[in-house]
Coordinates of C-alpha atoms in Angstrom, one line a residue:
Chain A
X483 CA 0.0 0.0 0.0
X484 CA 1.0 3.5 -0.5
X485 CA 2.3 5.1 2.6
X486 CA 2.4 8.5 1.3
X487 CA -0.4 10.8 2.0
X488 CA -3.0 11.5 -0.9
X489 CA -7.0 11.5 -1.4
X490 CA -9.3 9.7 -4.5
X491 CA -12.4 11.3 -5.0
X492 CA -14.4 8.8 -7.3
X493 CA -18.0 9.8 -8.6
X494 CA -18.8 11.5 -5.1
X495 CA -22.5 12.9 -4.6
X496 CA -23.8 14.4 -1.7
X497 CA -27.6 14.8 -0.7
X498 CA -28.7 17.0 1.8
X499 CA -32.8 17.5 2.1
X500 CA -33.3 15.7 -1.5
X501 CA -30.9 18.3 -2.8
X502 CA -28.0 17.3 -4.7
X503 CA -25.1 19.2 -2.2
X504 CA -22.6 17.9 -5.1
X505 CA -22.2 15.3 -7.6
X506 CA -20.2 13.9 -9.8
X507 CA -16.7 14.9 -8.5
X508 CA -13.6 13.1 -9.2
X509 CA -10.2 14.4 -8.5
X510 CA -6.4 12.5 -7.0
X511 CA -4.4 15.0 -5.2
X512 CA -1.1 13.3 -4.5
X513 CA 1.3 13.7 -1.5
X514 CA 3.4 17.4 -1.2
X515 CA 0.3 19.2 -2.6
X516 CA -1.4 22.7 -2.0
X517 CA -4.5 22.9 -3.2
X518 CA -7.0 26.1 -3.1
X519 CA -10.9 25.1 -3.2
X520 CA -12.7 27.7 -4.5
X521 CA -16.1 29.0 -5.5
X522 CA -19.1 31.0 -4.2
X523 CA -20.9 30.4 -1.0
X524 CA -23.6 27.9 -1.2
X525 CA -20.9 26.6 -3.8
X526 CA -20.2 23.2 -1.9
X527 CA -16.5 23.3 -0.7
X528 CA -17.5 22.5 3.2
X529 CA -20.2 19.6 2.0
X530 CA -17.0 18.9 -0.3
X531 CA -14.5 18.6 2.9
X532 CA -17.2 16.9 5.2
X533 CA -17.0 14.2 2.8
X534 CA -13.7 13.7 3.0
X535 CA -13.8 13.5 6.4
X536 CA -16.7 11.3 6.7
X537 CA -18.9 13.5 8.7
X538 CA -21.4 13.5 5.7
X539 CA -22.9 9.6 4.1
X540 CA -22.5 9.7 0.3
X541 CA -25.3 9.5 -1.9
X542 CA -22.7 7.5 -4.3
X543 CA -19.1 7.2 -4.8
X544 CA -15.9 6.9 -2.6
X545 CA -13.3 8.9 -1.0
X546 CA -10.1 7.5 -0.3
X547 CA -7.8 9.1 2.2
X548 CA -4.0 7.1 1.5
X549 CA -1.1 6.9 4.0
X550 CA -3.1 7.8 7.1
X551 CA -4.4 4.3 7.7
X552 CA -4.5 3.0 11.2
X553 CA -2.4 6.2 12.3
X554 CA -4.0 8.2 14.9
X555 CA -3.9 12.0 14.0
X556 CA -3.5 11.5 10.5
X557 CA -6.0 14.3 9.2
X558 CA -6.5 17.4 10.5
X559 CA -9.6 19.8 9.9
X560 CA -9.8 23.1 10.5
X561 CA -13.1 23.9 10.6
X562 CA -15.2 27.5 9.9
X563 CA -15.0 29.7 12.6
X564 CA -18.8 29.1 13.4
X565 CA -17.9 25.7 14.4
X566 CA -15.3 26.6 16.5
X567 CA -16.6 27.4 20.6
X568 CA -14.5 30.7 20.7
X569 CA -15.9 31.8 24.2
X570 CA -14.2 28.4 25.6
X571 CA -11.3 29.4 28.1
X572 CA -8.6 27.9 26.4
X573 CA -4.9 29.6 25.5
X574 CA -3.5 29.3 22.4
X575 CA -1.0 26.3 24.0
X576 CA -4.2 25.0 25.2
X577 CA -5.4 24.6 22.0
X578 CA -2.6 23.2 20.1
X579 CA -1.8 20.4 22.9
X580 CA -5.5 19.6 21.5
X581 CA -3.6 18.5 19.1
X582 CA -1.5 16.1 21.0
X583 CA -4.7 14.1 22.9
X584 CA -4.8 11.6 20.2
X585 CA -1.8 10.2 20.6
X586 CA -1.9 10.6 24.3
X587 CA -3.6 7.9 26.0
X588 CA -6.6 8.2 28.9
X589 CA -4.1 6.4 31.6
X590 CA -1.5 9.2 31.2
X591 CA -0.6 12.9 30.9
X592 CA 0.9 14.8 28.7
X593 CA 4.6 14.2 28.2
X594 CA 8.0 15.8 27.9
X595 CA 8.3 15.4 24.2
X596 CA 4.5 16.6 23.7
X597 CA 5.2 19.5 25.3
X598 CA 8.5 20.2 23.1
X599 CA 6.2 19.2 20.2
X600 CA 4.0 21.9 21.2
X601 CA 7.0 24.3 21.4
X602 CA 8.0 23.5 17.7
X603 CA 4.7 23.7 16.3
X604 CA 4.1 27.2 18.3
X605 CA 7.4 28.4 17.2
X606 CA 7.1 27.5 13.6
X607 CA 3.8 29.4 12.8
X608 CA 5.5 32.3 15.1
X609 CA 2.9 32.2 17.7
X610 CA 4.8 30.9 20.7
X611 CA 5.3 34.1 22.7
X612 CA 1.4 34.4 22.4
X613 CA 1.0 31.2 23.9
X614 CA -0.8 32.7 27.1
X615 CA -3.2 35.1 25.2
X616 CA -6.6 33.5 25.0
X617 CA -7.8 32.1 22.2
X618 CA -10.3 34.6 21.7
X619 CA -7.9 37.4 22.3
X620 CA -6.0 36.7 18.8
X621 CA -6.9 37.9 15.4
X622 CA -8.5 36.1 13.1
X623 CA -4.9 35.5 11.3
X624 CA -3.2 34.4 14.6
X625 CA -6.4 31.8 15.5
X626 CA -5.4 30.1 11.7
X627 CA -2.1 30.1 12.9
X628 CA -2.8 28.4 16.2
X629 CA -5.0 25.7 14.5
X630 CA -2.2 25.2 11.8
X631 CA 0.3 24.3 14.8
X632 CA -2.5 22.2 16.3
X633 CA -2.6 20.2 12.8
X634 CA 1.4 19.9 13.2
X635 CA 1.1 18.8 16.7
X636 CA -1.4 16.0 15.5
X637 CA 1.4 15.2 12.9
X638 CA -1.2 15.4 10.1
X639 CA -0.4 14.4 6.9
X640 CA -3.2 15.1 5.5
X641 CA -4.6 18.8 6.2
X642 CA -8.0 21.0 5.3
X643 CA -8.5 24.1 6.5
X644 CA -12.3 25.3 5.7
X645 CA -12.6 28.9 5.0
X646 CA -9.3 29.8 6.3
X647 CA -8.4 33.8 4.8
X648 CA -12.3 34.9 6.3
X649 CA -11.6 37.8 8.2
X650 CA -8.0 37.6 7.6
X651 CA -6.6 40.4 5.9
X652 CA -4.0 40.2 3.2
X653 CA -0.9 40.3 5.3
X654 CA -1.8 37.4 7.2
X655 CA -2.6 35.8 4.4
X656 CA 0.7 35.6 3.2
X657 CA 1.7 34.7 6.6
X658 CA -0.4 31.3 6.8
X659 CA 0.4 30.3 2.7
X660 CA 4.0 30.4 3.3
X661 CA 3.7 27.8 6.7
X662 CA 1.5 26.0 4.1
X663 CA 3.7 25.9 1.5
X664 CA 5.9 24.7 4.4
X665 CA 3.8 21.9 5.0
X666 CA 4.1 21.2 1.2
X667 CA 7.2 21.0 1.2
X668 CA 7.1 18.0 3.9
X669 CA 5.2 15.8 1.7
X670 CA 1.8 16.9 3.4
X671 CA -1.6 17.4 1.5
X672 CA -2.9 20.1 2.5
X673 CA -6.7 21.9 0.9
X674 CA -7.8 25.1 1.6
X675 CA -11.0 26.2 1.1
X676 CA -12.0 29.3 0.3
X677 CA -14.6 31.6 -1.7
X678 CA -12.3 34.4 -3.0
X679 CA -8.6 33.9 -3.5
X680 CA -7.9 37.1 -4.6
X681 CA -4.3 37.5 -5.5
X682 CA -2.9 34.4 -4.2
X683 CA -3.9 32.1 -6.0
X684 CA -0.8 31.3 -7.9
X685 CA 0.8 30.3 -4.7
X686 CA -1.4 27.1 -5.3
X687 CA -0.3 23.9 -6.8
X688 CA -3.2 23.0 -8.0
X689 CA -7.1 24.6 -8.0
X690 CA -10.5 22.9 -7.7
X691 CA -12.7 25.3 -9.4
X692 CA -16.3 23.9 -7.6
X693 CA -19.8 24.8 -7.7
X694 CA -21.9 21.8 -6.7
X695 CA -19.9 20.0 -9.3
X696 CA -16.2 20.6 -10.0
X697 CA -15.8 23.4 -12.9
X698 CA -12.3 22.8 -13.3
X699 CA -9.1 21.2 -12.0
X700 CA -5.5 22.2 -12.1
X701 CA -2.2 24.2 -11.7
X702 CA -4.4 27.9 -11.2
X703 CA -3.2 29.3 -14.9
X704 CA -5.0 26.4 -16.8
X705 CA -8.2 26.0 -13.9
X706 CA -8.7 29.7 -13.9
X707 CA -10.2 30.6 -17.4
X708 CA -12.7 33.7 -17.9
X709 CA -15.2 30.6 -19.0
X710 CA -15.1 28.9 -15.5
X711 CA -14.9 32.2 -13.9
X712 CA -17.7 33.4 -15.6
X713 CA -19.6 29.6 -14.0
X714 CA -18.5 30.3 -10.9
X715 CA -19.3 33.7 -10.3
X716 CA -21.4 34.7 -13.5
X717 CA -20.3 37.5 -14.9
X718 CA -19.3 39.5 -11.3
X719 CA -16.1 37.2 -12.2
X720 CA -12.9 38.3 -14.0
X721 CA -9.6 36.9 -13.8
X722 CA -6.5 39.2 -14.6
X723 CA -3.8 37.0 -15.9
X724 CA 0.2 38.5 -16.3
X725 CA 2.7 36.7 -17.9
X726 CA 6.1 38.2 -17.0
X727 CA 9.4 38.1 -18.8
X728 CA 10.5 35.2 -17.2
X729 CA 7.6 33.5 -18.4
X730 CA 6.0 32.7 -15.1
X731 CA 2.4 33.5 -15.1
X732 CA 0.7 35.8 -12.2
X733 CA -2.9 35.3 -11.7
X734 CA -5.4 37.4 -10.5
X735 CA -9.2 36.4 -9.9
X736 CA -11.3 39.4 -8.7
X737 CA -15.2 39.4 -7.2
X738 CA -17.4 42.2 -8.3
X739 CA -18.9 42.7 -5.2
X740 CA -22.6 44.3 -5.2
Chain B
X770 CA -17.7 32.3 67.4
X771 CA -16.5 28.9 67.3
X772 CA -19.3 27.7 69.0
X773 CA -21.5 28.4 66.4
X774 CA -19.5 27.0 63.7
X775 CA -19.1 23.5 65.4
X776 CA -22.0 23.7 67.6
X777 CA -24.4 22.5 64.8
X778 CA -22.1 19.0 64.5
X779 CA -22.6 17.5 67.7
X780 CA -25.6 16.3 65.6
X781 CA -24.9 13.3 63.7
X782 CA -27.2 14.1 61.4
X783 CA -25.8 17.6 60.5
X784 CA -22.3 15.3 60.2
X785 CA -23.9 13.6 57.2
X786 CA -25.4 16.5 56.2
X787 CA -22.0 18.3 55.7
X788 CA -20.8 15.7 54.0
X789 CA -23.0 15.4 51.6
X790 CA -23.1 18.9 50.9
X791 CA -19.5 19.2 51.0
X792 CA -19.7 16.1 48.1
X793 CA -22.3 18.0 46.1
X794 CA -21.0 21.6 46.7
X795 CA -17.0 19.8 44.8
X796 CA -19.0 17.6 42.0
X797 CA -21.9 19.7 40.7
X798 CA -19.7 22.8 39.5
X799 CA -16.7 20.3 38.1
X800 CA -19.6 18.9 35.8
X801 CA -21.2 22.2 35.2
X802 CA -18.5 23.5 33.8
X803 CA -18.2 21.2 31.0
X804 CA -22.1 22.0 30.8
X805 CA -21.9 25.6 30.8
X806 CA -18.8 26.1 28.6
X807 CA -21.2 24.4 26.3
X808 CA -23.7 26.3 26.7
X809 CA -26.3 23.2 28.0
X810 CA -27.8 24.5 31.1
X811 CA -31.1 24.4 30.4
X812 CA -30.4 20.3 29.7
X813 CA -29.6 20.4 33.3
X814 CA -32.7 21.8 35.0
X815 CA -34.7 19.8 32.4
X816 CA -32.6 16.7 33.6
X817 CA -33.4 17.5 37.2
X818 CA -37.2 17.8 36.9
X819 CA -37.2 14.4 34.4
X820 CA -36.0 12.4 37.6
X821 CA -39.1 13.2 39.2
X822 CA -40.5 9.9 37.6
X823 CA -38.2 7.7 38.4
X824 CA -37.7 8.7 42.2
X825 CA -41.5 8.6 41.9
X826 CA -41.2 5.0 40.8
X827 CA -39.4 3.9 43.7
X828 CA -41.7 6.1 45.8
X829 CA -44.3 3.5 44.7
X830 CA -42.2 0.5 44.9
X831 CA -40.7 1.2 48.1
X832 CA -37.3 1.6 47.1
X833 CA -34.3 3.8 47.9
X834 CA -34.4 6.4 45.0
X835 CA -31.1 5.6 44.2
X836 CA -32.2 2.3 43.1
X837 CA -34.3 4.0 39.9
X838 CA -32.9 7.2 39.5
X839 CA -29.5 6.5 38.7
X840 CA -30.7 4.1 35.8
X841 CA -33.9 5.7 35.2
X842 CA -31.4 9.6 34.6
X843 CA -28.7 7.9 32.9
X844 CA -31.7 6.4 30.6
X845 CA -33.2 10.2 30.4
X846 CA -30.2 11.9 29.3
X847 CA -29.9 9.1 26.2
X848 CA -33.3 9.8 25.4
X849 CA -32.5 13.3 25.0
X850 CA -29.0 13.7 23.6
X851 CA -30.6 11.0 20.9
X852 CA -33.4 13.3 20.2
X853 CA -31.1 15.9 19.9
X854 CA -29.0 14.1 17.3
X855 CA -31.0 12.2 15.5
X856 CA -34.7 13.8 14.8
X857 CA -33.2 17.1 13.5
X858 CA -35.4 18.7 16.2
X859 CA -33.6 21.3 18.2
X860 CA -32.6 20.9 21.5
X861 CA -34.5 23.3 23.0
X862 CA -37.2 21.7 22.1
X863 CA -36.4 17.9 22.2
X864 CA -35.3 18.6 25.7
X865 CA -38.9 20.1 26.6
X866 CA -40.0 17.6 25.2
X867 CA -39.0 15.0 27.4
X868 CA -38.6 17.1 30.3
X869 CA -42.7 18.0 30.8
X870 CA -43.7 14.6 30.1
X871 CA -41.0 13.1 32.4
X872 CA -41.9 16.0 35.0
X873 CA -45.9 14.7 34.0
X874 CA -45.2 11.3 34.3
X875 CA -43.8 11.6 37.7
X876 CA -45.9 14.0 39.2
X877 CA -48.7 11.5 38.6
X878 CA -46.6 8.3 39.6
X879 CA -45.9 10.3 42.8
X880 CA -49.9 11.2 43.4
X881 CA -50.2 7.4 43.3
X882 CA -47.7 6.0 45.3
X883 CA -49.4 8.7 48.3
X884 CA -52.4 6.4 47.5
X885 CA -50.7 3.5 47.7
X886 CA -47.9 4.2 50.3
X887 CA -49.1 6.1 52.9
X888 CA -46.4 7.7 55.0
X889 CA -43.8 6.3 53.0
X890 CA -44.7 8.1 49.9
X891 CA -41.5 10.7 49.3
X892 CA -42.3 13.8 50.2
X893 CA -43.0 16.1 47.0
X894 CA -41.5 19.5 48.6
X895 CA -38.5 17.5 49.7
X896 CA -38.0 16.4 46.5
X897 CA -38.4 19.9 44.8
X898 CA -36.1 22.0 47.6
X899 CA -33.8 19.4 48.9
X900 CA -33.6 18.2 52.5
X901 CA -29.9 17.6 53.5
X902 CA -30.6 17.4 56.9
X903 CA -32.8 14.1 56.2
X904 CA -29.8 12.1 54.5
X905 CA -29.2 8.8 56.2
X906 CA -25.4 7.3 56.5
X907 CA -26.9 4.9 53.3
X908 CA -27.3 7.7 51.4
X909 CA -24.3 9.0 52.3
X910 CA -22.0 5.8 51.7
X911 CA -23.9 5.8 48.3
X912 CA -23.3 9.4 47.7
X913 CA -19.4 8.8 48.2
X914 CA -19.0 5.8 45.9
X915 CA -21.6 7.6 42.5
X916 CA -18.5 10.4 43.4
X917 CA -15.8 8.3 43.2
X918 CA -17.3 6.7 39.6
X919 CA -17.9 10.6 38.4
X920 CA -14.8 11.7 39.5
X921 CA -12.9 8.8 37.5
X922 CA -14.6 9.4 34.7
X923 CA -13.9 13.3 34.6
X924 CA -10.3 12.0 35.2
X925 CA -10.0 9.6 32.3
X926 CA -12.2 11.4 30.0
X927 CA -11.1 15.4 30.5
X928 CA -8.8 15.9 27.4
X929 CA -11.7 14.2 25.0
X930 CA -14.5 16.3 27.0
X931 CA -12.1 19.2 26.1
X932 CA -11.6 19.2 22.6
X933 CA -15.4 18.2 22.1
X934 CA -16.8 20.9 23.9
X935 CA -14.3 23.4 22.1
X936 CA -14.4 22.0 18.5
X937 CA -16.5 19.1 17.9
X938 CA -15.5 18.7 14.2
X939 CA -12.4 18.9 14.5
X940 CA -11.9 16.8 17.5
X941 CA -14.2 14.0 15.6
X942 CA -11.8 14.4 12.5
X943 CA -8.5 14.0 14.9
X944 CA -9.8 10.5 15.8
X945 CA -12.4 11.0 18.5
X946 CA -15.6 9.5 19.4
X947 CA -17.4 13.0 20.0
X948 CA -21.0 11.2 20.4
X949 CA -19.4 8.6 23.2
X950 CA -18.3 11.5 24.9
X951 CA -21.1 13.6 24.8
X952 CA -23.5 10.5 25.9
X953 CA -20.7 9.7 28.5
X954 CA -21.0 13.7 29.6
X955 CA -24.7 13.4 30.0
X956 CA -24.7 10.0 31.8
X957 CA -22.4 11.7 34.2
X958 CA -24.8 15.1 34.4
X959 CA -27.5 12.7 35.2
X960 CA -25.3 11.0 38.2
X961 CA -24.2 14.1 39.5
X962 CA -28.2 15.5 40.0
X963 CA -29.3 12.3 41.4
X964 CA -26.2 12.8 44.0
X965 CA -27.1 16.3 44.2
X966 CA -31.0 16.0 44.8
X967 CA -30.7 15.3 48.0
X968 CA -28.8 18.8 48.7
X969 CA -30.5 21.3 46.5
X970 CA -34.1 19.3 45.1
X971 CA -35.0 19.4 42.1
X972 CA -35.9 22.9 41.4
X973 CA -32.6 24.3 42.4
X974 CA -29.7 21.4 41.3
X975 CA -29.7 23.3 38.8
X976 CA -28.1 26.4 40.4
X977 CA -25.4 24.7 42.4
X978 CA -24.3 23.1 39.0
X979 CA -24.3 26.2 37.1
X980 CA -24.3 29.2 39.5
X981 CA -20.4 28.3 40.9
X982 CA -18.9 27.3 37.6
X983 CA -20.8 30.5 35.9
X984 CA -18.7 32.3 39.0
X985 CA -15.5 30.9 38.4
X986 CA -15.9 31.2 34.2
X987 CA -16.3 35.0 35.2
X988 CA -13.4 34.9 36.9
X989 CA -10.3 32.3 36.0
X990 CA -8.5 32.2 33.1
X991 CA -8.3 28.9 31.9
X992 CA -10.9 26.1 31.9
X993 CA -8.8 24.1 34.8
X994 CA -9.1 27.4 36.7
X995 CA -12.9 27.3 36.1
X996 CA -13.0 24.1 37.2
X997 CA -10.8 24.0 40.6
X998 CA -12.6 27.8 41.2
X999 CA -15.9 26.4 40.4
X1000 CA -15.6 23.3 43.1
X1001 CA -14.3 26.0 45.7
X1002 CA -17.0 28.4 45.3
X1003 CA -19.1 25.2 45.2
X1004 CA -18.1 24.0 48.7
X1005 CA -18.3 27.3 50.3
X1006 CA -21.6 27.7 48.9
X1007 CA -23.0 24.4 49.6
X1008 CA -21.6 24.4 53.4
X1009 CA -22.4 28.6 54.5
X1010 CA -26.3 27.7 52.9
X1011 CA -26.1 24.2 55.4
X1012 CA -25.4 26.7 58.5
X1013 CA -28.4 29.0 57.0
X1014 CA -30.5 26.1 57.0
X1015 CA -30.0 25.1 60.3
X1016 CA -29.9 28.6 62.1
X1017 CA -32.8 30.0 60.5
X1018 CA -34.4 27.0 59.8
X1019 CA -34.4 27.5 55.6
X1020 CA -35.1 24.6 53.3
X1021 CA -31.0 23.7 52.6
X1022 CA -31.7 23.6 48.8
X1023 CA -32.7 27.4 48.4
X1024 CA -30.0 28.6 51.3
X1025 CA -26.9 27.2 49.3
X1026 CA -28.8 28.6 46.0
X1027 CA -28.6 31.9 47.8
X1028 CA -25.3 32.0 48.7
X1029 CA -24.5 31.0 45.3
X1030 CA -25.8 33.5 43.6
X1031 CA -24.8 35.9 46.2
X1032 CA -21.0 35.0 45.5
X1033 CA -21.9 35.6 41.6
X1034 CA -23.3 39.0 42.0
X1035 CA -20.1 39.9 43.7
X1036 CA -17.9 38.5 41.0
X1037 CA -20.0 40.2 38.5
X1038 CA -19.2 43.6 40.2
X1039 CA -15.8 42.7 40.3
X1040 CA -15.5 41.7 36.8
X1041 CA -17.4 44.8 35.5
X1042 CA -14.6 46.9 37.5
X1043 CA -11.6 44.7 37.0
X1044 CA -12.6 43.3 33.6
X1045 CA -9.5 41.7 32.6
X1046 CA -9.0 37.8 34.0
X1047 CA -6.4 37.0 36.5
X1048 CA -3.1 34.9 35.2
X1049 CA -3.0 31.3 36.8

């Protein structure tokens, strides 16, 4: 069996209510992967990652999750910030020893080495000299931070992160692709949802273009045409494409926003 | 001075009577505040008035209360954790639901069993307000070991109780069974009110599980802190309202209730003037 991380979508379709949440989507993302989910609310992307982590039944098809079998920890979800209990009083070390409990046994406490886990994971997303502030008392950047290091502390190798840039402004943005791309880098799979990617989206190595059904898939400059843009987002979609002398292509997709 | 604070225990009955409120004034809040932090109180007080049917039961059989309630609670708090998970019905309302037909069932059960036990029939205002002083050294021994079991499983459970209670998703995603521990949170919510029944009744369980942990959210930190602060203020509560039963002859239930919410006002004051949390 394949030990390396990677997901198989075959032929998934989701009901909620009698309505078809999503169908017919197929896609293989394959281990050391950064992949943007993208499209408009109502769009699918959370039915899309409840899914993949089971938390929905499929109408048809299969997800596969590869090289996380048997391992505790193996997948990490960051959820919405809805779903997350924000007026829980829990610091921001609090939150990413979370991340050590399943590997930590009922009979005894946290260790040593969990705690010098913790440390890593904290320093690595920059976040360890906030790790007395509350969780609430972080911006909405720092709190994607936190539950980054949380995924590390799980050692995740497979990672999703639901509508992580809401509420995070640009800067911060930046900050979370680049320990991302880190993550990458590792081997990890890692999806991020989200409904506008504005001008990062060529930091992704590949782009699921979704609206109840996936509208396209692959490296951002081939996925992002004015044609799926245009299904996507009608026509309040454009996408601004530069191609600069070295030849590398910089992509823009904007949202006309009523 | 002195007098009056150990006068009241040459009584053997005000012995048990400490005891038990001592037991009930530490375990209530530790519950309450995984309860409270997840925003369930109201499950609580419904809980609380649902075990009028089964104490009724053994009110008609006879029995100890212990004997049905423990079961019959543990089988109430299923009932409505299922309801809440698997109709699609809210929780408000699956829980009111089940707690005025409960509370109906066993207001009936109990009108019978006056019928049919005369004089041994419980007591309905006992039942609603508590009556500590009335604890025998069975109820006592039986108090100390439904601790112990609630106690362990806080212990063995806390870090899964955790994670659910701040992120359910992603805590079911890491690996955990998030509806063994919520069903496990609400057999030991239903334990912890039979234990506490005796104390504080029926009406008011409700505030010794909340009230203290609502104190100590106000004031600590961290969710340990809210739990250690929460068992403190408990105690204190649950002991100063036994002394307020005794000298001025209160029901025990509403006196600890008192001094409960007492301590809260105070702590709301002080937060509203020192609004920042203390450091542990």
């Amino acid at each position: 069996m394949n030990s390396e991380p990677a997901i198989t979508a075959t032929d998934v379709t989701v009901e909620r209510d009698g309505f078809r949440a999503l169908f017919n989507v197929n896609f293989h993302i394959g281990a050391g992967n950064l992949v943007g989910v993208v499209g408009p609310n109502g769009a699918g992307k959370s039915t899309l990652f409840d899914a993949i982590v089971g938390a929905l039944p499929l109408a048809r098809g299969t997800v596969e999750l590869h090289g996380i079998d048997g391992r505790p920890g193996g997948l990490a979800y960051v959820p919405q910030r809805d779903n997350i209990n924000l007026r829980f009083p829990a610091t921001v070390h609090d939150v990413v020893m979370m991340g050590r409990y399943c590997h930590v046994g009922m009979f005894r406490g946290v260790s040593r080495r969990d705690k010098e886990i913790v440390r890593s994971c904290l320093e690595r997303v920059g976040l360890w000299e906030r790790r007395k502030a509350l969780i609430e008392e972080n911006s909405g950047g720092q709190r994607q931070r936190v539950f980054i290091a949380r995924a590390l502390a799980q050692e995740a190798s497979i990672v999703l992160l639901d509508e992580a840039f809401s509420g995070v402004d640009v800067g911060a943005q930046e900050g979370i692709i680049q320990v991302l791309q880190s993550l990458r880098d590792e081997g990890k799979v890692v999806m991020l949802a989200t409904h506008d990617l504005t001008n990062l989206a060529e930091r992704f190595d590949q782009i699921i273009c979704i609206n109840r059904h996936i509208c396209a898939y692959g490296p951002p400059a081939e996925a992002f045409t004015p044609e799926v843009l245009e299904e996507l987002y009608g026509s309040h979609g454009m996408v601004l494409a530069h191609t600069h002398a070295g030849g590398e292509t910089h992509i823009e997709t904007h949202m006309a926003h009523d | 001075m002195i007098d009056y604070l150990i006068g009241p225990f040459q009584y053997s009955f005000m012995l048990r009577a400490l005891f038990v409120s001592a037991l009930v004034g530490f375990l209530l809040p530790v519950v309450g505040a995984y309860i409270i932090t997840r925003g369930r109180a109201f499950m609580t007080d419904a809980l609380a008035h649902s075990l009028v049917a089964p104490v009724a039961v053994a009110s008609l059989l006879g029995f100890t209360s212990y004997v049905t309630a423990v079961p019959g609670g543990i089988a109430i708090a299923m009932l409505m954790g299922f309801l809440s998970r698997q109709t699609g019905i809210s929780d408000d309302t699956s829980i009111g639901v089940v707690f005025a037909g409960m509370f109906a069932l066993g207001l009936i059960i109990l009108s019978i069993s006056v019928d049919v036990n005369p004089g041994r029939a419980i007591n309905i205002e006992d039942l609603l307000l508590g009556q500590v002083l009335g604890v025998t050294q069975t109820d006592v021994l039986i108090s100390l070991v439904l601790t112990v079991v609630v106690a362990a499983g806080i212990f063995l459970f806390h870090r899964h109780l955790v994670y659910t209670t701040f992120d359910p998703v992603g805590a079911r995603v890491a690996g955990i069974k998030t509806s063994l521990v919520e069903y496990l949170l609400l057999a030991l919510l239903a334990v912890v009110i039979v234990i506490g029944l005796s104390a504080a009744g029926i009406v008011l369980v409700m505030a010794m599980l909340v009230i203290p942990s609502a104190t100590a959210y106000l004031l600590a930190r961290r969710f340990t802190g809210v739990i250690l602060l929460g068992a403190f203020l408990g105690v204190v509560s649950a002991v100063a309202g036994l002394y307020l039963s005794f000298y001025a002859n209160w029901p025990s239930g509403p006196a600890m209730a008192l001094v409960a919410s007492l301590i809260f006002g105070v702590a709301t004051v002080h937060k509203r003037a020192f609004p920042v949390k203390a450091d542990e």
